[in-house]
CSV table of C-alpha atoms in Angstrom, one decimal:
chain,number,residue,atom,x,y,z
A,1,UNK,CA,0.2,-0.1,0.3
A,2,UNK,CA,3.1,2.0,0.6
A,3,UNK,CA,2.6,2.9,-3.3
A,4,UNK,CA,1.8,6.4,-5.6
A,5,UNK,CA,-1.7,6.2,-5.9
A,6,UNK,CA,-1.2,5.8,-9.8
A,7,UNK,CA,0.9,2.7,-9.6
A,8,UNK,CA,-1.5,1.1,-7.1
A,9,UNK,CA,-4.4,2.0,-9.2
A,10,UNK,CA,-3.1,-0.1,-11.8
A,11,UNK,CA,-1.9,-2.8,-10.0
A,12,UNK,CA,-5.7,-3.1,-8.8
A,13,UNK,CA,-6.9,-2.8,-12.1
A,14,UNK,CA,-4.4,-5.9,-12.9
A,15,UNK,CA,-5.4,-8.3,-10.4
A,16,UNK,CA,-8.8,-7.1,-10.8
A,17,UNK,CA,-8.4,-8.8,-14.8
A,18,UNK,CA,-6.1,-12.1,-14.2
A,19,UNK,CA,-8.6,-12.6,-11.2
A,20,UNK,CA,-11.8,-12.4,-13.4
A,21,UNK,CA,-14.9,-11.0,-12.2
A,22,UNK,CA,-16.4,-11.7,-8.9
A,23,UNK,CA,-19.7,-9.9,-8.5
A,24,UNK,CA,-21.4,-12.5,-10.6
A,25,UNK,CA,-25.0,-13.4,-9.5
A,26,UNK,CA,-25.6,-17.3,-10.4
A,27,UNK,CA,-28.5,-19.6,-9.6
A,28,UNK,CA,-28.3,-21.2,-6.0
A,29,UNK,CA,-25.8,-24.3,-5.9
A,30,UNK,CA,-27.3,-27.5,-7.7
A,31,UNK,CA,-25.8,-29.9,-10.4
A,32,UNK,CA,-28.3,-30.5,-13.6
A,33,UNK,CA,-26.9,-32.5,-16.3
A,34,UNK,CA,-25.5,-30.7,-19.7
A,35,UNK,CA,-28.2,-30.0,-22.5
A,36,UNK,CA,-28.1,-30.8,-25.8
A,37,UNK,CA,-28.7,-34.8,-25.1
A,38,UNK,CA,-25.6,-35.3,-23.0
A,39,UNK,CA,-25.9,-37.5,-20.3
A,40,UNK,CA,-25.5,-36.6,-16.8
A,41,UNK,CA,-22.9,-37.7,-14.9
A,42,UNK,CA,-24.6,-40.7,-12.7
A,43,UNK,CA,-25.7,-42.0,-16.0
A,44,UNK,CA,-22.5,-42.5,-17.6
A,45,UNK,CA,-21.1,-45.9,-17.5
A,46,UNK,CA,-17.9,-45.7,-15.3
A,47,UNK,CA,-15.6,-48.1,-17.6
A,48,UNK,CA,-13.0,-45.0,-17.7
A,49,UNK,CA,-14.1,-43.0,-14.1
A,50,UNK,CA,-11.7,-39.8,-15.2
A,51,UNK,CA,-12.8,-35.9,-15.5
A,52,UNK,CA,-11.5,-33.0,-16.0
A,53,UNK,CA,-13.4,-29.8,-14.4
A,54,UNK,CA,-12.9,-26.0,-15.0
A,55,UNK,CA,-14.1,-23.4,-13.0
A,56,UNK,CA,-16.1,-20.7,-14.4
A,57,UNK,CA,-16.1,-17.1,-13.5
A,58,UNK,CA,-19.8,-17.4,-14.6
A,59,UNK,CA,-21.2,-19.4,-11.5
A,60,UNK,CA,-20.5,-23.4,-12.5
A,61,UNK,CA,-18.0,-25.9,-12.8
A,62,UNK,CA,-18.1,-28.2,-16.0
A,63,UNK,CA,-17.5,-32.0,-15.3
A,64,UNK,CA,-15.7,-33.3,-18.8
A,65,UNK,CA,-15.3,-36.9,-19.7
A,66,UNK,CA,-11.7,-37.2,-20.6
A,67,UNK,CA,-11.9,-39.9,-22.7
A,68,UNK,CA,-14.8,-38.4,-25.4
A,69,UNK,CA,-14.2,-34.7,-24.1
A,70,UNK,CA,-17.6,-34.4,-23.7
A,71,UNK,CA,-19.3,-32.4,-21.2
A,72,UNK,CA,-21.4,-34.7,-18.7
A,73,UNK,CA,-22.3,-32.4,-15.8
A,74,UNK,CA,-22.3,-28.9,-14.6
A,75,UNK,CA,-22.1,-27.6,-11.5
A,76,UNK,CA,-23.9,-24.5,-10.5
A,77,UNK,CA,-23.1,-22.0,-7.7
A,78,UNK,CA,-24.0,-18.3,-6.5
A,79,UNK,CA,-21.1,-16.3,-7.0
A,80,UNK,CA,-18.0,-16.9,-9.5
A,81,UNK,CA,-15.9,-20.0,-9.3
A,82,UNK,CA,-12.1,-18.8,-9.8
A,83,UNK,CA,-10.3,-22.3,-9.5
A,84,UNK,CA,-10.9,-26.3,-9.5
A,85,UNK,CA,-8.0,-28.8,-7.9
A,86,UNK,CA,-8.9,-32.7,-7.8
A,87,UNK,CA,-7.4,-34.3,-4.7
A,88,UNK,CA,-4.5,-36.6,-4.9
A,89,UNK,CA,-7.1,-39.9,-5.2
A,90,UNK,CA,-9.1,-38.4,-7.3
A,91,UNK,CA,-12.3,-38.8,-5.1
A,92,UNK,CA,-12.7,-34.9,-4.0
A,93,UNK,CA,-12.8,-31.6,-6.1
A,94,UNK,CA,-12.1,-28.8,-4.4
A,95,UNK,CA,-13.1,-24.9,-5.5
A,96,UNK,CA,-12.6,-21.5,-4.3
A,97,UNK,CA,-15.6,-19.1,-4.6
A,98,UNK,CA,-16.2,-15.2,-4.5
A,99,UNK,CA,-19.6,-14.9,-3.4
A,100,UNK,CA,-22.1,-13.1,-5.6
A,101,UNK,CA,-22.6,-9.8,-4.2
A,102,UNK,CA,-26.6,-9.4,-3.6
A,103,UNK,CA,-27.5,-5.6,-3.3
A,104,UNK,CA,-29.2,-4.3,-0.2
A,105,UNK,CA,-27.4,-6.2,2.2
A,106,UNK,CA,-24.5,-3.8,4.1
A,107,UNK,CA,-22.3,-6.8,5.1
A,108,UNK,CA,-21.9,-7.9,1.4
A,109,UNK,CA,-19.1,-6.7,0.5
A,110,UNK,CA,-17.1,-7.7,3.8
A,111,UNK,CA,-18.4,-11.4,2.7
A,112,UNK,CA,-15.8,-13.9,3.1
A,113,UNK,CA,-14.9,-16.6,0.4
A,114,UNK,CA,-15.3,-19.6,0.5
A,115,UNK,CA,-14.1,-23.4,0.1
A,116,UNK,CA,-16.3,-25.7,-1.8
A,117,UNK,CA,-15.3,-29.9,-1.4
A,118,UNK,CA,-17.1,-31.8,-3.9
A,119,UNK,CA,-17.8,-35.7,-4.6
A,120,UNK,CA,-16.1,-35.9,-8.2
A,121,UNK,CA,-17.8,-39.1,-9.2
A,122,UNK,CA,-21.4,-37.9,-7.9
A,123,UNK,CA,-21.3,-34.5,-8.0
A,124,UNK,CA,-22.4,-33.6,-4.4
A,125,UNK,CA,-21.3,-31.1,-2.0
A,126,UNK,CA,-19.1,-32.7,0.6
A,127,UNK,CA,-18.5,-29.5,2.2
A,128,UNK,CA,-18.2,-25.0,2.5
A,129,UNK,CA,-15.7,-24.2,4.3
A,130,UNK,CA,-14.9,-20.5,5.2
A,131,UNK,CA,-11.9,-19.2,4.0
A,132,UNK,CA,-10.8,-15.5,3.6
A,133,UNK,CA,-11.6,-12.3,1.2
A,134,UNK,CA,-11.2,-12.8,-2.4
A,135,UNK,CA,-10.1,-16.5,-2.7
A,136,UNK,CA,-8.1,-17.0,-5.7
A,137,UNK,CA,-6.4,-21.1,-6.2
A,138,UNK,CA,-7.2,-24.0,-3.9
A,139,UNK,CA,-4.7,-27.0,-4.0
A,140,UNK,CA,-4.3,-30.5,-2.0
A,141,UNK,CA,-1.2,-31.6,-0.6
A,142,UNK,CA,0.1,-34.7,-1.8
A,143,UNK,CA,0.1,-36.6,1.4
A,144,UNK,CA,-3.8,-35.9,1.6
A,145,UNK,CA,-4.0,-33.8,5.1
A,146,UNK,CA,-4.5,-30.2,4.1
A,147,UNK,CA,-5.6,-28.0,1.2
A,148,UNK,CA,-4.2,-24.6,0.8
A,149,UNK,CA,-6.5,-21.5,-0.5
A,150,UNK,CA,-4.9,-18.4,-0.9
A,151,UNK,CA,-6.6,-15.0,-0.1
A,152,UNK,CA,-5.9,-12.5,-2.2
A,153,UNK,CA,-7.0,-9.9,-0.4
A,154,UNK,CA,-6.0,-10.8,3.1
A,155,UNK,CA,-2.4,-11.6,2.1
A,156,UNK,CA,-2.7,-15.2,3.6
A,157,UNK,CA,-3.1,-18.6,3.1
A,158,UNK,CA,-6.0,-20.7,4.6
A,159,UNK,CA,-5.0,-24.1,5.6
A,160,UNK,CA,-7.8,-27.0,5.4
A,161,UNK,CA,-7.4,-29.8,7.5
A,162,UNK,CA,-9.5,-32.4,4.9
A,163,UNK,CA,-10.0,-34.8,8.3
A,164,UNK,CA,-12.3,-32.0,9.7
A,165,UNK,CA,-12.6,-29.6,7.3
A,166,UNK,CA,-11.7,-26.7,8.9
A,167,UNK,CA,-9.5,-23.8,9.1
A,168,UNK,CA,-6.7,-24.9,11.0
A,169,UNK,CA,-4.2,-22.5,10.6
A,170,UNK,CA,-3.3,-18.8,8.6
A,171,UNK,CA,-0.2,-18.4,7.3
A,172,UNK,CA,0.6,-14.8,6.5
A,173,UNK,CA,2.0,-13.9,2.5
A,174,UNK,CA,3.6,-11.3,0.9
A,175,UNK,CA,1.1,-9.3,-1.4
A,176,UNK,CA,-1.9,-10.5,-3.2
A,177,UNK,CA,-1.5,-14.3,-3.1
A,178,UNK,CA,-2.3,-16.1,-5.9
A,179,UNK,CA,-1.4,-18.8,-7.4
A,180,UNK,CA,0.2,-22.1,-5.7
A,181,UNK,CA,1.9,-25.0,-6.0
A,182,UNK,CA,2.8,-27.7,-3.1
A,183,UNK,CA,5.9,-29.5,-3.7
A,184,UNK,CA,5.3,-33.8,-3.9
A,185,UNK,CA,7.0,-34.5,-0.6
A,186,UNK,CA,4.2,-31.7,0.9
A,187,UNK,CA,7.1,-30.0,3.2
A,188,UNK,CA,6.8,-26.6,1.3
A,189,UNK,CA,4.3,-24.5,-0.6
A,190,UNK,CA,5.2,-22.0,-3.5
A,191,UNK,CA,2.9,-18.9,-3.4
A,192,UNK,CA,2.7,-16.6,-6.3
A,193,UNK,CA,2.7,-13.1,-5.0
A,194,UNK,CA,0.9,-10.9,-7.2
A,195,UNK,CA,0.8,-7.6,-5.3
A,196,UNK,CA,4.6,-7.7,-5.2
A,197,UNK,CA,7.3,-9.4,-7.4
A,198,UNK,CA,8.2,-11.9,-5.0
A,199,UNK,CA,7.2,-15.9,-4.2
A,200,UNK,CA,6.3,-17.1,-0.4
A,201,UNK,CA,7.9,-20.2,0.3
A,202,UNK,CA,5.8,-22.2,3.2
A,203,UNK,CA,7.4,-24.7,5.5
A,204,UNK,CA,3.6,-26.6,6.0
A,205,UNK,CA,5.5,-28.5,9.1
A,206,UNK,CA,6.0,-25.0,10.8
A,207,UNK,CA,2.9,-23.4,9.1
A,208,UNK,CA,5.4,-20.4,8.4
A,209,UNK,CA,6.6,-18.7,5.5
A,210,UNK,CA,10.3,-19.5,5.7
A,211,UNK,CA,11.8,-17.1,3.0
A,212,UNK,CA,10.6,-14.9,-0.3
A,213,UNK,CA,12.2,-15.5,-3.2
A,214,UNK,CA,12.2,-12.3,-5.9
A,215,UNK,CA,11.2,-13.1,-9.2
A,216,UNK,CA,9.9,-10.2,-11.2
A,217,UNK,CA,6.6,-8.3,-12.0
A,218,UNK,CA,3.5,-9.3,-11.0
A,219,UNK,CA,4.1,-13.0,-10.6
A,220,UNK,CA,1.0,-14.6,-11.2
A,221,UNK,CA,1.4,-18.4,-10.6
A,222,UNK,CA,4.0,-21.5,-9.7
A,223,UNK,CA,5.1,-25.0,-10.0
A,224,UNK,CA,7.4,-27.0,-9.2
A,225,UNK,CA,9.0,-30.2,-10.7
A,226,UNK,CA,8.8,-33.7,-8.6
A,227,UNK,CA,11.9,-33.8,-7.4
A,228,UNK,CA,11.5,-30.1,-6.0
A,229,UNK,CA,14.3,-28.2,-7.1
A,230,UNK,CA,12.9,-26.4,-10.0
A,231,UNK,CA,10.3,-23.5,-9.6
A,232,UNK,CA,8.5,-22.3,-12.2
A,233,UNK,CA,6.8,-18.6,-12.2
A,234,UNK,CA,4.5,-16.8,-14.8
A,235,UNK,CA,5.8,-13.2,-15.2
A,236,UNK,CA,2.4,-11.2,-16.4
A,237,UNK,CA,3.8,-8.1,-17.1
A,238,UNK,CA,7.4,-9.2,-18.5
A,239,UNK,CA,6.1,-11.8,-20.9
A,240,UNK,CA,8.2,-14.3,-19.2
A,241,UNK,CA,8.5,-18.1,-17.4
A,242,UNK,CA,10.8,-17.3,-14.1
A,243,UNK,CA,13.1,-20.6,-13.9
A,244,UNK,CA,14.1,-20.5,-10.7
A,245,UNK,CA,16.8,-23.3,-9.2
A,246,UNK,CA,15.1,-23.7,-5.3
A,247,UNK,CA,18.5,-24.2,-3.9
A,248,UNK,CA,20.5,-21.2,-5.0
A,249,UNK,CA,17.3,-19.1,-5.6
A,250,UNK,CA,19.4,-18.1,-9.2
A,251,UNK,CA,16.4,-17.2,-11.6
A,252,UNK,CA,16.2,-17.3,-15.4
A,253,UNK,CA,13.4,-15.5,-17.5
A,254,UNK,CA,11.7,-17.1,-20.5
A,255,UNK,CA,10.5,-15.2,-23.2
A,256,UNK,CA,6.8,-16.4,-23.9
A,257,UNK,CA,3.6,-14.7,-25.2
A,258,UNK,CA,2.0,-12.0,-24.1
A,259,UNK,CA,0.4,-11.7,-20.7
A,260,UNK,CA,0.9,-15.4,-19.3
A,261,UNK,CA,-1.4,-16.4,-16.7
A,262,UNK,CA,-1.2,-20.3,-15.2
A,263,UNK,CA,1.5,-23.1,-16.0
A,264,UNK,CA,1.8,-26.4,-15.0
A,265,UNK,CA,4.6,-28.9,-15.1
A,266,UNK,CA,4.2,-32.0,-17.3
A,267,UNK,CA,4.3,-35.4,-15.4
A,268,UNK,CA,7.9,-36.0,-16.6
A,269,UNK,CA,9.4,-32.7,-15.2
A,270,UNK,CA,10.7,-32.3,-19.1
A,271,UNK,CA,8.5,-29.5,-20.5
A,272,UNK,CA,6.3,-26.5,-18.5
A,273,UNK,CA,3.3,-25.1,-20.5
A,274,UNK,CA,2.3,-21.6,-20.3
A,275,UNK,CA,-0.8,-20.4,-21.0
A,276,UNK,CA,-0.6,-16.8,-22.7
A,277,UNK,CA,-3.9,-14.9,-21.8
A,278,UNK,CA,-3.3,-11.5,-22.9
A,279,UNK,CA,-6.2,-8.9,-21.7
A,280,UNK,CA,-9.7,-8.8,-22.8
A,281,UNK,CA,-9.3,-5.9,-25.7
A,282,UNK,CA,-6.1,-7.5,-26.6
A,283,UNK,CA,-6.5,-11.6,-26.2
A,284,UNK,CA,-3.7,-13.9,-27.2
A,285,UNK,CA,-4.1,-17.3,-27.7
A,286,UNK,CA,-1.4,-19.5,-27.4
A,287,UNK,CA,0.4,-21.7,-25.5
A,288,UNK,CA,4.3,-21.6,-24.9
A,289,UNK,CA,6.0,-25.3,-24.4
A,290,UNK,CA,9.3,-24.8,-22.6
A,291,UNK,CA,12.2,-27.4,-22.4
A,292,UNK,CA,13.5,-27.2,-18.7
A,293,UNK,CA,16.7,-28.5,-18.8
A,294,UNK,CA,17.2,-26.0,-22.2
A,295,UNK,CA,15.2,-22.9,-20.8
A,296,UNK,CA,14.1,-22.4,-24.3
A,297,UNK,CA,10.4,-22.2,-25.9
A,298,UNK,CA,9.9,-25.2,-28.1
A,299,UNK,CA,6.8,-24.7,-29.5
A,300,UNK,CA,4.1,-22.5,-29.7
A,301,UNK,CA,0.2,-24.0,-29.8
A,302,UNK,CA,-2.9,-21.8,-31.0
A,303,UNK,CA,-5.4,-21.9,-28.9
A,304,UNK,CA,-8.6,-20.1,-28.4
A,305,UNK,CA,-8.8,-16.6,-26.9
A,306,UNK,CA,-7.7,-15.3,-23.6
A,307,UNK,CA,-5.9,-18.6,-22.6
A,308,UNK,CA,-5.8,-19.2,-18.9
A,309,UNK,CA,-5.9,-22.5,-17.3
A,310,UNK,CA,-3.8,-24.7,-18.0
A,311,UNK,CA,-3.1,-29.0,-17.3
A,312,UNK,CA,-1.6,-32.0,-18.2
A,313,UNK,CA,-3.4,-35.6,-18.5
A,314,UNK,CA,-1.7,-37.7,-16.0
A,315,UNK,CA,0.4,-39.6,-18.5
A,316,UNK,CA,1.3,-36.6,-20.2
A,317,UNK,CA,-0.3,-36.8,-23.8
A,318,UNK,CA,-2.9,-34.2,-23.7
A,319,UNK,CA,-2.7,-30.2,-22.4
A,320,UNK,CA,-6.2,-29.0,-21.5
A,321,UNK,CA,-6.6,-25.2,-21.5
A,322,UNK,CA,-9.4,-22.7,-20.5
A,323,UNK,CA,-9.9,-20.2,-23.2
A,324,UNK,CA,-11.9,-17.4,-20.7
A,325,UNK,CA,-13.1,-14.7,-23.5
A,326,UNK,CA,-14.2,-17.7,-25.5
A,327,UNK,CA,-15.4,-19.8,-23.1
A,328,UNK,CA,-14.0,-23.0,-24.5
A,329,UNK,CA,-11.5,-25.6,-23.4
A,330,UNK,CA,-8.6,-26.3,-26.0
A,331,UNK,CA,-7.1,-30.0,-25.8
A,332,UNK,CA,-3.5,-30.3,-27.3
A,333,UNK,CA,-2.2,-33.0,-28.7
A,334,UNK,CA,1.3,-32.7,-26.7
A,335,UNK,CA,3.6,-34.8,-30.1
A,336,UNK,CA,1.8,-32.9,-32.7
A,337,UNK,CA,1.8,-29.6,-30.6
A,338,UNK,CA,-1.9,-28.4,-32.0
A,339,UNK,CA,-5.1,-28.4,-30.7
A,340,UNK,CA,-6.9,-31.0,-31.7
A,341,UNK,CA,-10.3,-30.6,-30.2
A,342,UNK,CA,-12.8,-27.4,-28.9
A,343,UNK,CA,-15.1,-28.3,-26.0
A,344,UNK,CA,-17.7,-25.5,-24.7
A,345,UNK,CA,-17.7,-25.0,-21.4
A,346,UNK,CA,-19.3,-22.4,-18.8
A,347,UNK,CA,-19.4,-18.5,-19.2
A,348,UNK,CA,-15.3,-17.3,-18.6
A,349,UNK,CA,-13.4,-20.8,-17.8
A,350,UNK,CA,-10.7,-19.8,-15.3
A,351,UNK,CA,-8.8,-22.5,-13.7
A,352,UNK,CA,-8.7,-26.3,-14.6
A,353,UNK,CA,-7.9,-30.1,-13.1
A,354,UNK,CA,-7.9,-33.0,-14.1
A,355,UNK,CA,-8.0,-36.7,-12.2
A,356,UNK,CA,-4.9,-38.3,-11.4
C-alpha cells in the first residue's frame, strides 16, 4: 500500500483482470445434467472414471469426460468460481468461490470467500468452508492431509484440515497471493504474490513463511518439479516464465507470449506449459511449451482467446487449456503440438484440473 496512488490503481486493475469477474449473480448451488442430449454424470458408464473440471467465473463448474471430451455435468453456484483442484486420490474436487454480491445487504462487501468440496463421482457437495477475502487458488497436499487456499485480499493462506474440513492455520504471505503449488513431499508451498515481485515459500511443518524469492513483475502462478529443485513462475507484465533454482535462488527468464497466466509442469518434468492470456481488449491465444533443461520455447501452440488455465493428462499425452474469452477448452496433442479439439464449457472458464 506504500506506493503512489497511480501505481496502486494500476496494480488493482491488473489484479482484477487476472482474477476475473467476482460479482457474478448465479442460481443457487445445484448440479444439473448438461443440455443438448448429453447424459448426466450419474448415467455415464464407469469404464474410464476420469474427468477434468473447469472453474467458470460465470457461476459454475463444468465436468468433462477425459476420454470423449464431452461435458457430462454442470455444478451451478452462487458466485464466481475462480479455481478448481482434484485431490491426489481423485475422490474430491476442491473449488474457490467468491460469493455473489447481493445489493441491499450491508455486509455483502465484507463477505468472506468459500472453499467448496465435492465428490468427483456424484458431484454432490461435501462441505463448504469459510476462508478469507477473495480466495484465488486451492491446492491439495500430496499426502492428502491439507488443502491450501490463497486469500488474495488478506495476504495470507488458509490451511484446511481434510479430516475435519476446518481451517487450522492462517499463514501470512506477501501482497496479493494468487497461484500456488505444493512440493511432492508435501513439505513446502510456493505462492505467487501478485501484489509484489516475490514467491512466498511456506513451510508446512512449521506453518510459517520460511522465505521469499524475488522473481519479477506480477507473478501469477507457480509450478514445481517432482524433485522439488526447480520452480517456475509466470510473470504477467514481463511476458516471461521465471525458472528458479530452489537451492541457489538463481532466476532465469524465458520470453513467452503476451500476458502469461497459469503454468503447468509435465508429469515427467520435461516441459512447462504456459497459457498466454493477454488482455480482454487484446487477447492472446497460445500456449508456450518450454523445455526445462534447455530453457527454450520449443513450440507455440494456438488456442482460443484468453488462454488462462492449463493442465496435462496424467500420462502427459494431452494438454487442456481454458480459453476465458471463448468459453471453451482447447485439447492439445502434446506430440503434434496442436489443438485437436475444442470443448464448449461454462462462462469465462478460469482454473482447470484433472483426475489422476
